[in-house]
PDB file of C-alpha atoms in Angstrom:
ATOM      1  CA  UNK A 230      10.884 139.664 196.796  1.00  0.00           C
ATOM      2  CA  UNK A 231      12.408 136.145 197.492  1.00  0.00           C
ATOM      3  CA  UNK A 232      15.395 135.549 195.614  1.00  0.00           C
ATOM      4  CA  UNK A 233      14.304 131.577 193.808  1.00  0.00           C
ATOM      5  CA  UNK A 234      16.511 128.807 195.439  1.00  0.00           C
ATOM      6  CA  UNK A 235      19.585 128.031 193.128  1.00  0.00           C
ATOM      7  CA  UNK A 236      18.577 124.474 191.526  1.00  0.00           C
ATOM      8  CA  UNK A 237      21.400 121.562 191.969  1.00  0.00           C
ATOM      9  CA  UNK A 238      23.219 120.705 188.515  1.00  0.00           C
ATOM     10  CA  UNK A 239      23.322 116.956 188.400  1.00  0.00           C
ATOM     11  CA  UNK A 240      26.153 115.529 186.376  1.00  0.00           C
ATOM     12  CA  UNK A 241      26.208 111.466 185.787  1.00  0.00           C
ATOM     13  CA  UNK A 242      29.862 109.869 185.835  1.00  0.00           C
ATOM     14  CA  UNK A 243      30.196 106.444 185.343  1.00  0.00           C
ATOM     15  CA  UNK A 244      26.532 105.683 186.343  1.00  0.00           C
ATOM     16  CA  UNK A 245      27.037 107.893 189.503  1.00  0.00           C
ATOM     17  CA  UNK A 246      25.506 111.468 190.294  1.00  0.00           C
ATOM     18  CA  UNK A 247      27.585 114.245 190.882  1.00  0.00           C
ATOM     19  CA  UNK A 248      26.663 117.389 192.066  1.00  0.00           C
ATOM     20  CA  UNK A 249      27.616 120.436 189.747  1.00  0.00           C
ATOM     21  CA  UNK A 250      27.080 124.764 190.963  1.00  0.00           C
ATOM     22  CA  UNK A 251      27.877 127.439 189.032  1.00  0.00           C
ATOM     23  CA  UNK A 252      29.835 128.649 192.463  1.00  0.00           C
ATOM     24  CA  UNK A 253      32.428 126.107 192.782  1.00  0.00           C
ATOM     25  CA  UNK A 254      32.857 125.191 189.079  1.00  0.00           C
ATOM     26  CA  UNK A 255      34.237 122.184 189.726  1.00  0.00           C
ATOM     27  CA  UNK A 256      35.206 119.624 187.149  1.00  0.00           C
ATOM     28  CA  UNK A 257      34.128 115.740 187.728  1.00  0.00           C
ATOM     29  CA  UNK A 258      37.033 113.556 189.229  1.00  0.00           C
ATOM     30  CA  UNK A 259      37.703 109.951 188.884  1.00  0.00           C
ATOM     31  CA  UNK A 260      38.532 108.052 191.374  1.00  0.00           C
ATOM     32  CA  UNK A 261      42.212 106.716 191.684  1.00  0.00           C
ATOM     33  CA  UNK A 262      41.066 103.307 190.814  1.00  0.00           C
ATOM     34  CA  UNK A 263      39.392 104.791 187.298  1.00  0.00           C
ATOM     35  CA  UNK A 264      42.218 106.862 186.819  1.00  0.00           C
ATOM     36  CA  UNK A 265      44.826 103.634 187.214  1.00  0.00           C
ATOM     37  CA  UNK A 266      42.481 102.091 184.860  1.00  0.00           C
ATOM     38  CA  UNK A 267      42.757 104.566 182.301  1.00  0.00           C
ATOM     39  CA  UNK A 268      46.457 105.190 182.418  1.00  0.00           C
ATOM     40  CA  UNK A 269      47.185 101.260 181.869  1.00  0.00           C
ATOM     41  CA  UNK A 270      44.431 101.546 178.738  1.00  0.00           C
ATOM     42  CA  UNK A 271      46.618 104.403 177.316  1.00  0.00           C
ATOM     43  CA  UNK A 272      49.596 102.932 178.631  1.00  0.00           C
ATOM     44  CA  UNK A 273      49.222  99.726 176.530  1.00  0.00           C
ATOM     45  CA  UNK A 274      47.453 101.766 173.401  1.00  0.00           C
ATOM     46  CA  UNK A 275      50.729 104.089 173.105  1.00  0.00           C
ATOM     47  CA  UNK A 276      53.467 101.469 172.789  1.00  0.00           C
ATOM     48  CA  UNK A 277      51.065 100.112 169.987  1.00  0.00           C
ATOM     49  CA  UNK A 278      50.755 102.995 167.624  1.00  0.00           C
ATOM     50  CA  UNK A 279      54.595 103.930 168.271  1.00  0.00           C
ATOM     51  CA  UNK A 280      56.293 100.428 167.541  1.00  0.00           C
ATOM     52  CA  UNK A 281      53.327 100.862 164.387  1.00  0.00           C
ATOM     53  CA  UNK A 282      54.307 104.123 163.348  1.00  0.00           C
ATOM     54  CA  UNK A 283      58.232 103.967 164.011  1.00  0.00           C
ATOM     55  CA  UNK A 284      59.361 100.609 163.568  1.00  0.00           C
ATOM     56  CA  UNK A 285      61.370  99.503 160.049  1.00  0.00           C
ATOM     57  CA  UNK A 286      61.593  96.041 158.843  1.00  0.00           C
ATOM     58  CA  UNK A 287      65.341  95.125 158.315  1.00  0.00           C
ATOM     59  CA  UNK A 288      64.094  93.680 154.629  1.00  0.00           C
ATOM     60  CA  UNK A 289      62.972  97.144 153.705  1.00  0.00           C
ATOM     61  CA  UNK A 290      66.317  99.184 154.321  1.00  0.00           C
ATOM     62  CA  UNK A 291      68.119  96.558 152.481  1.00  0.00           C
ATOM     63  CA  UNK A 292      66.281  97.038 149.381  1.00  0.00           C
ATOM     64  CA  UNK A 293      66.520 100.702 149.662  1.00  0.00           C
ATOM     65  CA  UNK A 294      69.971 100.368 150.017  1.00  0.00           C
ATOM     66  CA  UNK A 295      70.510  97.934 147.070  1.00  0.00           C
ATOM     67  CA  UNK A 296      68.346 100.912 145.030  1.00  0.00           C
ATOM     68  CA  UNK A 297      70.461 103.742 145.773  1.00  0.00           C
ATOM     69  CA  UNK A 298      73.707 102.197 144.920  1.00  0.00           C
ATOM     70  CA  UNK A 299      71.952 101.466 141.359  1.00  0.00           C
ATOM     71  CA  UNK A 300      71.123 105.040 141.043  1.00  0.00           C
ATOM     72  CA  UNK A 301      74.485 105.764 142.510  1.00  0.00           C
ATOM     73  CA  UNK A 302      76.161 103.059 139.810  1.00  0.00           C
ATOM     74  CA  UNK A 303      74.243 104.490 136.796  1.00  0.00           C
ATOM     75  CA  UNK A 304      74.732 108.478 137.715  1.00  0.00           C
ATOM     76  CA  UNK A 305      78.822 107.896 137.989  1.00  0.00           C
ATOM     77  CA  UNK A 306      79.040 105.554 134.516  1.00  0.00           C
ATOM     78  CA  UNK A 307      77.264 108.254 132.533  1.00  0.00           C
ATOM     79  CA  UNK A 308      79.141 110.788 133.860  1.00  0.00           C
ATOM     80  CA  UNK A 309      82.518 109.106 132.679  1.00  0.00           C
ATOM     81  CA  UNK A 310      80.811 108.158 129.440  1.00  0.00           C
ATOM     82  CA  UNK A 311      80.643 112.190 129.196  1.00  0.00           C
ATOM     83  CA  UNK A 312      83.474 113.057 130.022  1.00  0.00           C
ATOM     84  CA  UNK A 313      85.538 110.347 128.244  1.00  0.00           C
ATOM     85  CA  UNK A 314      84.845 110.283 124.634  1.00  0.00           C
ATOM     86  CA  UNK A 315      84.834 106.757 123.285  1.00  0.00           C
ATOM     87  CA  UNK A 316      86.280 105.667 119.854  1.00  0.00           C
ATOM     88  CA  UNK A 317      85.071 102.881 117.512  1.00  0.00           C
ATOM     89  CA  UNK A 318      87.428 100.443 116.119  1.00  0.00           C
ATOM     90  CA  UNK A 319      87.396 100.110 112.449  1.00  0.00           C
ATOM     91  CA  UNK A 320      89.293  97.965 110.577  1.00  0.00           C
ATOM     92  CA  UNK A 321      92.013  99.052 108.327  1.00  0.00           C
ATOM     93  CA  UNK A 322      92.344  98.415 104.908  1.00  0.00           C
ATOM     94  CA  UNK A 323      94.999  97.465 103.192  1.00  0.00           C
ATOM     95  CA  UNK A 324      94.826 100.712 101.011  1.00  0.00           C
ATOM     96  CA  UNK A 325      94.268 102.680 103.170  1.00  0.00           C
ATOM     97  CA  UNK A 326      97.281 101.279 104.839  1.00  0.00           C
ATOM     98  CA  UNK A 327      99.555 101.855 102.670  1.00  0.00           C
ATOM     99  CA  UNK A 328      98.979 105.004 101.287  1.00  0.00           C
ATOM    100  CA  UNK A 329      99.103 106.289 105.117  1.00  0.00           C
ATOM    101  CA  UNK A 330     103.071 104.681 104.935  1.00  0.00           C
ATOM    102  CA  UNK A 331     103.328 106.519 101.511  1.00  0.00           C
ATOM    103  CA  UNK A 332     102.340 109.858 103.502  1.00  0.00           C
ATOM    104  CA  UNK A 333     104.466 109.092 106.266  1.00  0.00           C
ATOM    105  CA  UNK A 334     107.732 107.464 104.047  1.00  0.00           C
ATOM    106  CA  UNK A 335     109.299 110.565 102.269  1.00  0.00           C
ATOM    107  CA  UNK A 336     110.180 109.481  98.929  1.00  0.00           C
ATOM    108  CA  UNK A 337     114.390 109.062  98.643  1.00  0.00           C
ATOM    109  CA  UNK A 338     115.599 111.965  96.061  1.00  0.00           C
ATOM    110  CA  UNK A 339     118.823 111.747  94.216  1.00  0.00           C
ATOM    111  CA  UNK A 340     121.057 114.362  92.807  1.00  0.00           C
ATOM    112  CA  UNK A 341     122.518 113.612  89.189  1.00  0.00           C
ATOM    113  CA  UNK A 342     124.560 116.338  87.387  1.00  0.00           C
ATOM    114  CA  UNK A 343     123.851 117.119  83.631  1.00  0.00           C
ATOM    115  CA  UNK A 344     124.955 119.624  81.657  1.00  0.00           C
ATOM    116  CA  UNK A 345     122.699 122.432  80.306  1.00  0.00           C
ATOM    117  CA  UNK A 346     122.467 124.437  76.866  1.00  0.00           C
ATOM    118  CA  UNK A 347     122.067 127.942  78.468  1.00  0.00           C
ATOM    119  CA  UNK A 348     120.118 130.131  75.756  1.00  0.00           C
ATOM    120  CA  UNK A 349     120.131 133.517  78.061  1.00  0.00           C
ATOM    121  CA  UNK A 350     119.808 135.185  81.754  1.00  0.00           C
ATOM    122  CA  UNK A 351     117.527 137.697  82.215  1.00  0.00           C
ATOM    123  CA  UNK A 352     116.196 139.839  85.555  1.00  0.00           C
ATOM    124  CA  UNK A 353     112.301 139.086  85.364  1.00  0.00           C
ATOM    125  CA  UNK A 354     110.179 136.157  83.457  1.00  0.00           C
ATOM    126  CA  UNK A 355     108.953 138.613  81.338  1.00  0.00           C
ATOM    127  CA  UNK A 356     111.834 139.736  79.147  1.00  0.00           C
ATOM    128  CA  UNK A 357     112.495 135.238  79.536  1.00  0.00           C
ATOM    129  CA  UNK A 358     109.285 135.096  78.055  1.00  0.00           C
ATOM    130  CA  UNK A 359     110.019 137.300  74.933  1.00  0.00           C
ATOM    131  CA  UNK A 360     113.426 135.172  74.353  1.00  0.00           C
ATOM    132  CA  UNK A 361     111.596 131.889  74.426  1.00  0.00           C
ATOM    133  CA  UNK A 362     108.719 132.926  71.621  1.00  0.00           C
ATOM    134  CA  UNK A 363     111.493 133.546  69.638  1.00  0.00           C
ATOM    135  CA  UNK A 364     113.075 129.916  70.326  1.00  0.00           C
ATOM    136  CA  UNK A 365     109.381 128.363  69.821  1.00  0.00           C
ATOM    137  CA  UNK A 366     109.426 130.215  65.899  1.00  0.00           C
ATOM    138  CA  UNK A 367     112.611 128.125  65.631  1.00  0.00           C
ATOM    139  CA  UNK A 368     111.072 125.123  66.542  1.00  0.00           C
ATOM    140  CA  UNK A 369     113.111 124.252  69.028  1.00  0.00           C
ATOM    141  CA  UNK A 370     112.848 123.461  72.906  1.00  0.00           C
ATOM    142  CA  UNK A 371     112.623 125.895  75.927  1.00  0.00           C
ATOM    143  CA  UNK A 372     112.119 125.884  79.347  1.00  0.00           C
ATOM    144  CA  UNK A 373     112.310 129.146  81.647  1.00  0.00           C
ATOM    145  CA  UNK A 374     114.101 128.438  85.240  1.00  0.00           C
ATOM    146  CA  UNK A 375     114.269 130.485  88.845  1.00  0.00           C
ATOM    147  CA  UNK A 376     113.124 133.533  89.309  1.00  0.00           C
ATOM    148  CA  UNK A 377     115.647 136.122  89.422  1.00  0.00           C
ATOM    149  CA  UNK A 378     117.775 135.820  87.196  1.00  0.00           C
ATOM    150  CA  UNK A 379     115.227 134.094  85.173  1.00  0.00           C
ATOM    151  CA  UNK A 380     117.495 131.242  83.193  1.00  0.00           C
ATOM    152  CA  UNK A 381     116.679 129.707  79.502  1.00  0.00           C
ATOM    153  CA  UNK A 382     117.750 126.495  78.672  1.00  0.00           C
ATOM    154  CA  UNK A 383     117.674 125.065  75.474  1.00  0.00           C
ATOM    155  CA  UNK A 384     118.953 121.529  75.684  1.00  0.00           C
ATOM    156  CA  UNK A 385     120.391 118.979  77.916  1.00  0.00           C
ATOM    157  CA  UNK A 386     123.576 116.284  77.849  1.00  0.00           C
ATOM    158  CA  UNK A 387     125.169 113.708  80.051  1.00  0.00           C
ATOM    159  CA  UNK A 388     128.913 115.235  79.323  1.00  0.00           C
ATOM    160  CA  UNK A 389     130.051 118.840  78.384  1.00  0.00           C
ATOM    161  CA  UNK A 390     131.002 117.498  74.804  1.00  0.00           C
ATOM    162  CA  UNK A 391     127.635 116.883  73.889  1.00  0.00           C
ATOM    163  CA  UNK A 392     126.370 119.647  75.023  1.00  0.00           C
ATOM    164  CA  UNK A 393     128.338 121.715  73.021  1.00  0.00           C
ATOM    165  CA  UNK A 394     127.698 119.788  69.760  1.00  0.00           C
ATOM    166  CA  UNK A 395     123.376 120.281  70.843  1.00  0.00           C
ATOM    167  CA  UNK A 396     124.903 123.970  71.358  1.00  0.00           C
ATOM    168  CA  UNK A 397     126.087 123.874  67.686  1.00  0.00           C
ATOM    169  CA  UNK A 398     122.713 123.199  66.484  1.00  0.00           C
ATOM    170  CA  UNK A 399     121.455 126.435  67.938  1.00  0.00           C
ATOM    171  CA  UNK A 400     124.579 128.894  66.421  1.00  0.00           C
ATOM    172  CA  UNK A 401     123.718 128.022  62.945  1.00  0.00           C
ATOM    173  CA  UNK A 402     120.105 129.943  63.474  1.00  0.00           C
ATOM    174  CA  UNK A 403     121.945 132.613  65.223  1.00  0.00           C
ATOM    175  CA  UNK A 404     121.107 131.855  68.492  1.00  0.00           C
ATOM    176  CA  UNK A 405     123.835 132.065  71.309  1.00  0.00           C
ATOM    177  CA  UNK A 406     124.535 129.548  73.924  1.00  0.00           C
ATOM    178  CA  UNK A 407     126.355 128.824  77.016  1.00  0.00           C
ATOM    179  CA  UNK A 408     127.448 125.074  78.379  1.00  0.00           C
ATOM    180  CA  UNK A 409     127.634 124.954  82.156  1.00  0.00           C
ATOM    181  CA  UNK A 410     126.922 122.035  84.829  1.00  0.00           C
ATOM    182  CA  UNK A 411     123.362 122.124  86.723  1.00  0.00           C
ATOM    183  CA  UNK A 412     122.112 119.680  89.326  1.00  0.00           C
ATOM    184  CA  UNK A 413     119.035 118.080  88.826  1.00  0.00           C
ATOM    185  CA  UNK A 414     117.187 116.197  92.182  1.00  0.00           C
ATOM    186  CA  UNK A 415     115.023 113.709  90.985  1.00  0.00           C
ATOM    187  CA  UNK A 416     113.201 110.438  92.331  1.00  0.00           C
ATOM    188  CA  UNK A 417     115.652 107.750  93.289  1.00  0.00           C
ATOM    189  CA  UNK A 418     114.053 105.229  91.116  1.00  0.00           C
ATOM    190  CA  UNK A 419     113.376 107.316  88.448  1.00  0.00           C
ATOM    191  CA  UNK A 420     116.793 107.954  87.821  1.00  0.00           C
ATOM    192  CA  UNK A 421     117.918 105.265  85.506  1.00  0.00           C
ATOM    193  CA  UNK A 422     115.892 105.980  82.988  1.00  0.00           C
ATOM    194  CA  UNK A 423     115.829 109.520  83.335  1.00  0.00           C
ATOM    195  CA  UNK A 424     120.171 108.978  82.610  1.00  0.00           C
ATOM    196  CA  UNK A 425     119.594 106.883  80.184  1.00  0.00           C
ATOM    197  CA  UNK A 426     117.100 108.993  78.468  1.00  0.00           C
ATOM    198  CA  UNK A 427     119.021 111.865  78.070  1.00  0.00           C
ATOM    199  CA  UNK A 428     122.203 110.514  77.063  1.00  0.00           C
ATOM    200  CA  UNK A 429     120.020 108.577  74.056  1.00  0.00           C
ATOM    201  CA  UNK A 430     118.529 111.969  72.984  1.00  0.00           C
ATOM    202  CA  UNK A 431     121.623 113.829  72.755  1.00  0.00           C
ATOM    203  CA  UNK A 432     122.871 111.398  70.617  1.00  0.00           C
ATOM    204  CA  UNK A 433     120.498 111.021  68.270  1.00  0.00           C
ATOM    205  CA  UNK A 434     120.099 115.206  67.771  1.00  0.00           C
ATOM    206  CA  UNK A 435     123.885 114.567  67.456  1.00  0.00           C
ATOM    207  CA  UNK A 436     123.365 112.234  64.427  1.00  0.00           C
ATOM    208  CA  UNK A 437     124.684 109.281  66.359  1.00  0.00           C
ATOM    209  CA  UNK A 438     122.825 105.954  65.750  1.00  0.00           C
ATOM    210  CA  UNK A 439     121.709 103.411  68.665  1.00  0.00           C
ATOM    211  CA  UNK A 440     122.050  99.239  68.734  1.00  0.00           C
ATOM    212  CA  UNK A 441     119.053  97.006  68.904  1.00  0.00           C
ATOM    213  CA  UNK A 442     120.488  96.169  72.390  1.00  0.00           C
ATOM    214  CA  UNK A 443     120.893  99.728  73.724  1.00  0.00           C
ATOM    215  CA  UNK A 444     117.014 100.001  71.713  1.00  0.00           C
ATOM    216  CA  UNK A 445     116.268  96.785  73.902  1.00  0.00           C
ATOM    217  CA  UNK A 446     117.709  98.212  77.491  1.00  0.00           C
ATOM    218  CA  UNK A 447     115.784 101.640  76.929  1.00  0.00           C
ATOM    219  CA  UNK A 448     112.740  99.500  76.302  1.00  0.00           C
ATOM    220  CA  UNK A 449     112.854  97.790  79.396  1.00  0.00           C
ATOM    221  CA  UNK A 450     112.254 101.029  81.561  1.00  0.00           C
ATOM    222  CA  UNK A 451     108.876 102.121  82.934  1.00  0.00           C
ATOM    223  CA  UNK A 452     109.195 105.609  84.313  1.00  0.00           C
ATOM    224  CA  UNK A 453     107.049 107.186  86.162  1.00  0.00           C
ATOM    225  CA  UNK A 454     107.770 110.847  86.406  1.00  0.00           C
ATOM    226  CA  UNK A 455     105.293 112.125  83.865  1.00  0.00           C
ATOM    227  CA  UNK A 456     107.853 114.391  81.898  1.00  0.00           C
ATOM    228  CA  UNK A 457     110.072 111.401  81.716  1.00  0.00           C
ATOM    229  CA  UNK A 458     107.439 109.195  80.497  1.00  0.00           C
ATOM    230  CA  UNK A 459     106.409 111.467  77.593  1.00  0.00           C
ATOM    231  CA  UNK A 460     110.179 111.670  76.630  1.00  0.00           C
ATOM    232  CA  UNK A 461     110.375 108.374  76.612  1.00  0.00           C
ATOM    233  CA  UNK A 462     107.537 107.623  74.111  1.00  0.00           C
ATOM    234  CA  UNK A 463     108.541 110.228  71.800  1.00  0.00           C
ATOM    235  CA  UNK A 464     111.839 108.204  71.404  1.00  0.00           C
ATOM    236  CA  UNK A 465     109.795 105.239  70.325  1.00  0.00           C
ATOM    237  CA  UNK A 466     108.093 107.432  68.201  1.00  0.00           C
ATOM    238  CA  UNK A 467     111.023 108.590  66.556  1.00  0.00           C
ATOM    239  CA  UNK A 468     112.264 105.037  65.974  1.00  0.00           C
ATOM    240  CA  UNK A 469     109.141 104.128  63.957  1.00  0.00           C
ATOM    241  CA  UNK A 470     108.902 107.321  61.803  1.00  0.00           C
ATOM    242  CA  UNK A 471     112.524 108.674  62.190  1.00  0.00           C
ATOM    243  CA  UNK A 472     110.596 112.098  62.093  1.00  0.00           C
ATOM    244  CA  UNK A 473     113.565 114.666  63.751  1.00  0.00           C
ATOM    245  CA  UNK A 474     110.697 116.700  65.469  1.00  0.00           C
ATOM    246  CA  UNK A 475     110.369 113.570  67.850  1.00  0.00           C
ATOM    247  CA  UNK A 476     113.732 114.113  68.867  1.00  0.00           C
ATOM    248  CA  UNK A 477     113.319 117.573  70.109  1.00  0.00           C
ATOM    249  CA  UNK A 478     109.907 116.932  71.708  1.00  0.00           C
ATOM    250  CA  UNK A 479     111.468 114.203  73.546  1.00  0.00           C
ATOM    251  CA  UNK A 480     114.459 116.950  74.397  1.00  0.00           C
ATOM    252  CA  UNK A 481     111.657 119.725  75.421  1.00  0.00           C
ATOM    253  CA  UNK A 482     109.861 116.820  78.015  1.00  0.00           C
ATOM    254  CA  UNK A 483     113.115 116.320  79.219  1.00  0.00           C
ATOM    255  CA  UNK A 484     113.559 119.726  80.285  1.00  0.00           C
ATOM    256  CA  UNK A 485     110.578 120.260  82.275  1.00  0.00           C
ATOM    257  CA  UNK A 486     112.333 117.785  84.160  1.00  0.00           C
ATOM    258  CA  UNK A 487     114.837 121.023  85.698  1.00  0.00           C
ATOM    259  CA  UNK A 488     111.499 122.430  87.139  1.00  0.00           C
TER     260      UNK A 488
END
């Protein structure tokens, strides 16, 4: 049998027939004039879409720039808030101001030497302790010092000679004494009065009587210390009522005083 005659493949380019066979498989050409054609027509399409696509306007980096260094600004001034702490101002009283130069002024002390009634020495506070109930059922003043030896004093003067005579009081219910010197550091201010005090109480327990001008000087005093204070009323006290018992509670305030 006869083999049928391959049939052209017709292929329209442009408006133009081209012939098309499965043998040579060959792809439609354009002429060079079509093909300078579309080269220019990509040619001018390609500069388009680049200068589109790549292009920046000048406006747009500034403002970027002008963000970051806000971002940049605000990042760095947190981070130093952080890591520096920040203190508020308050204002300062007046109180509170001066009771910070109270804390900070150490108060002045001054040393004055007395002269003590010593009732006994003893090697703990314990066997102190038993010696001064036996002082309190005399009704008389007490106060235990240090720690070892443990001291007991009984009464207090400004010279030796008047301790001895408060010393006197004490041998008559058979009670033995000792007069020695003993330093006694006490507020700079309070130690007028606190001199003055103690030289007015030994005389009085000594039966000595005071002016209305020594009365007046004493008066004009206003101690502080709390022991010296107390002492110092029960003088008055003793001056309205002439009760005797003032007299010693003014001497036992006095002698806290040694603490």
């Amino acid at each position: 049998m006869d083999k049928p005659a391959k049939k052209a493949i017709v292929i329209k380019v442009n408006g133009k027939e081209q012939p098309y066979t499965s043998v040579t498989n060959t792809l439609p050409q354009w002429s060079n004039e079509e093909s300078n054609e579309q080269s220019e027509k990509q040619d001018e399409l390609i500069p388009f879409e680049m200068s589109k696509r790549y292009t920046r306007s000048p406006w747009r980096s500034f403002v970027l720039a002008i963000a970051l260094a806000v971002v940049l600004g605000t990042s760095f001034g947190l981070l130093v808030l952080t890591i520096i702490p920040t203190t508020e101002s308050k204002p300062t009283s007046t109180t509170t101001l001066q009771q910070e130069q109270n804390e900070e002024v150490p108060t002045s002390q001054r040393t004055e030497t007395i002269f003590v009634v010593q009732g006994g020495v003893f090697q703990d506070e314990k066997a102190a302790n038993v010696y001064v109930q036996k002082i309190k059922a005399q009704q008389r003043p007490s106060v235990i010092i240090g720690k070892q030896p443990v001291y007991v004093f009984l009464g207090m003067a400004l010279t030796k000679e008047e301790a001895k005579q408060i010393a006197s009081l004490y041998e008559s219910l058979g009670i033995d004494t000792y007069v020695k010197p003993w330093n006694v550091s006490i507020d700079e201010k309070e130690s007028e009065p606190f001199v003055m005090i103690v030289s007015v109480i030994s005389r009085l327990l000594n039966g000595q009587q005071l002016q209305n001008e020594q009365w007046k000087r004493l008066q004009s005093y206003s101690p502080h210390n709390e022991q010296v204070k107390k002492a110092y009323e029960a003088l008055f006290t003793f001056r309205q009522s002439n009760d005797q018992k003032q007299l010693w509670e003014a001497q036992q305030h006095i002698l806290h005083v040694l603490h």
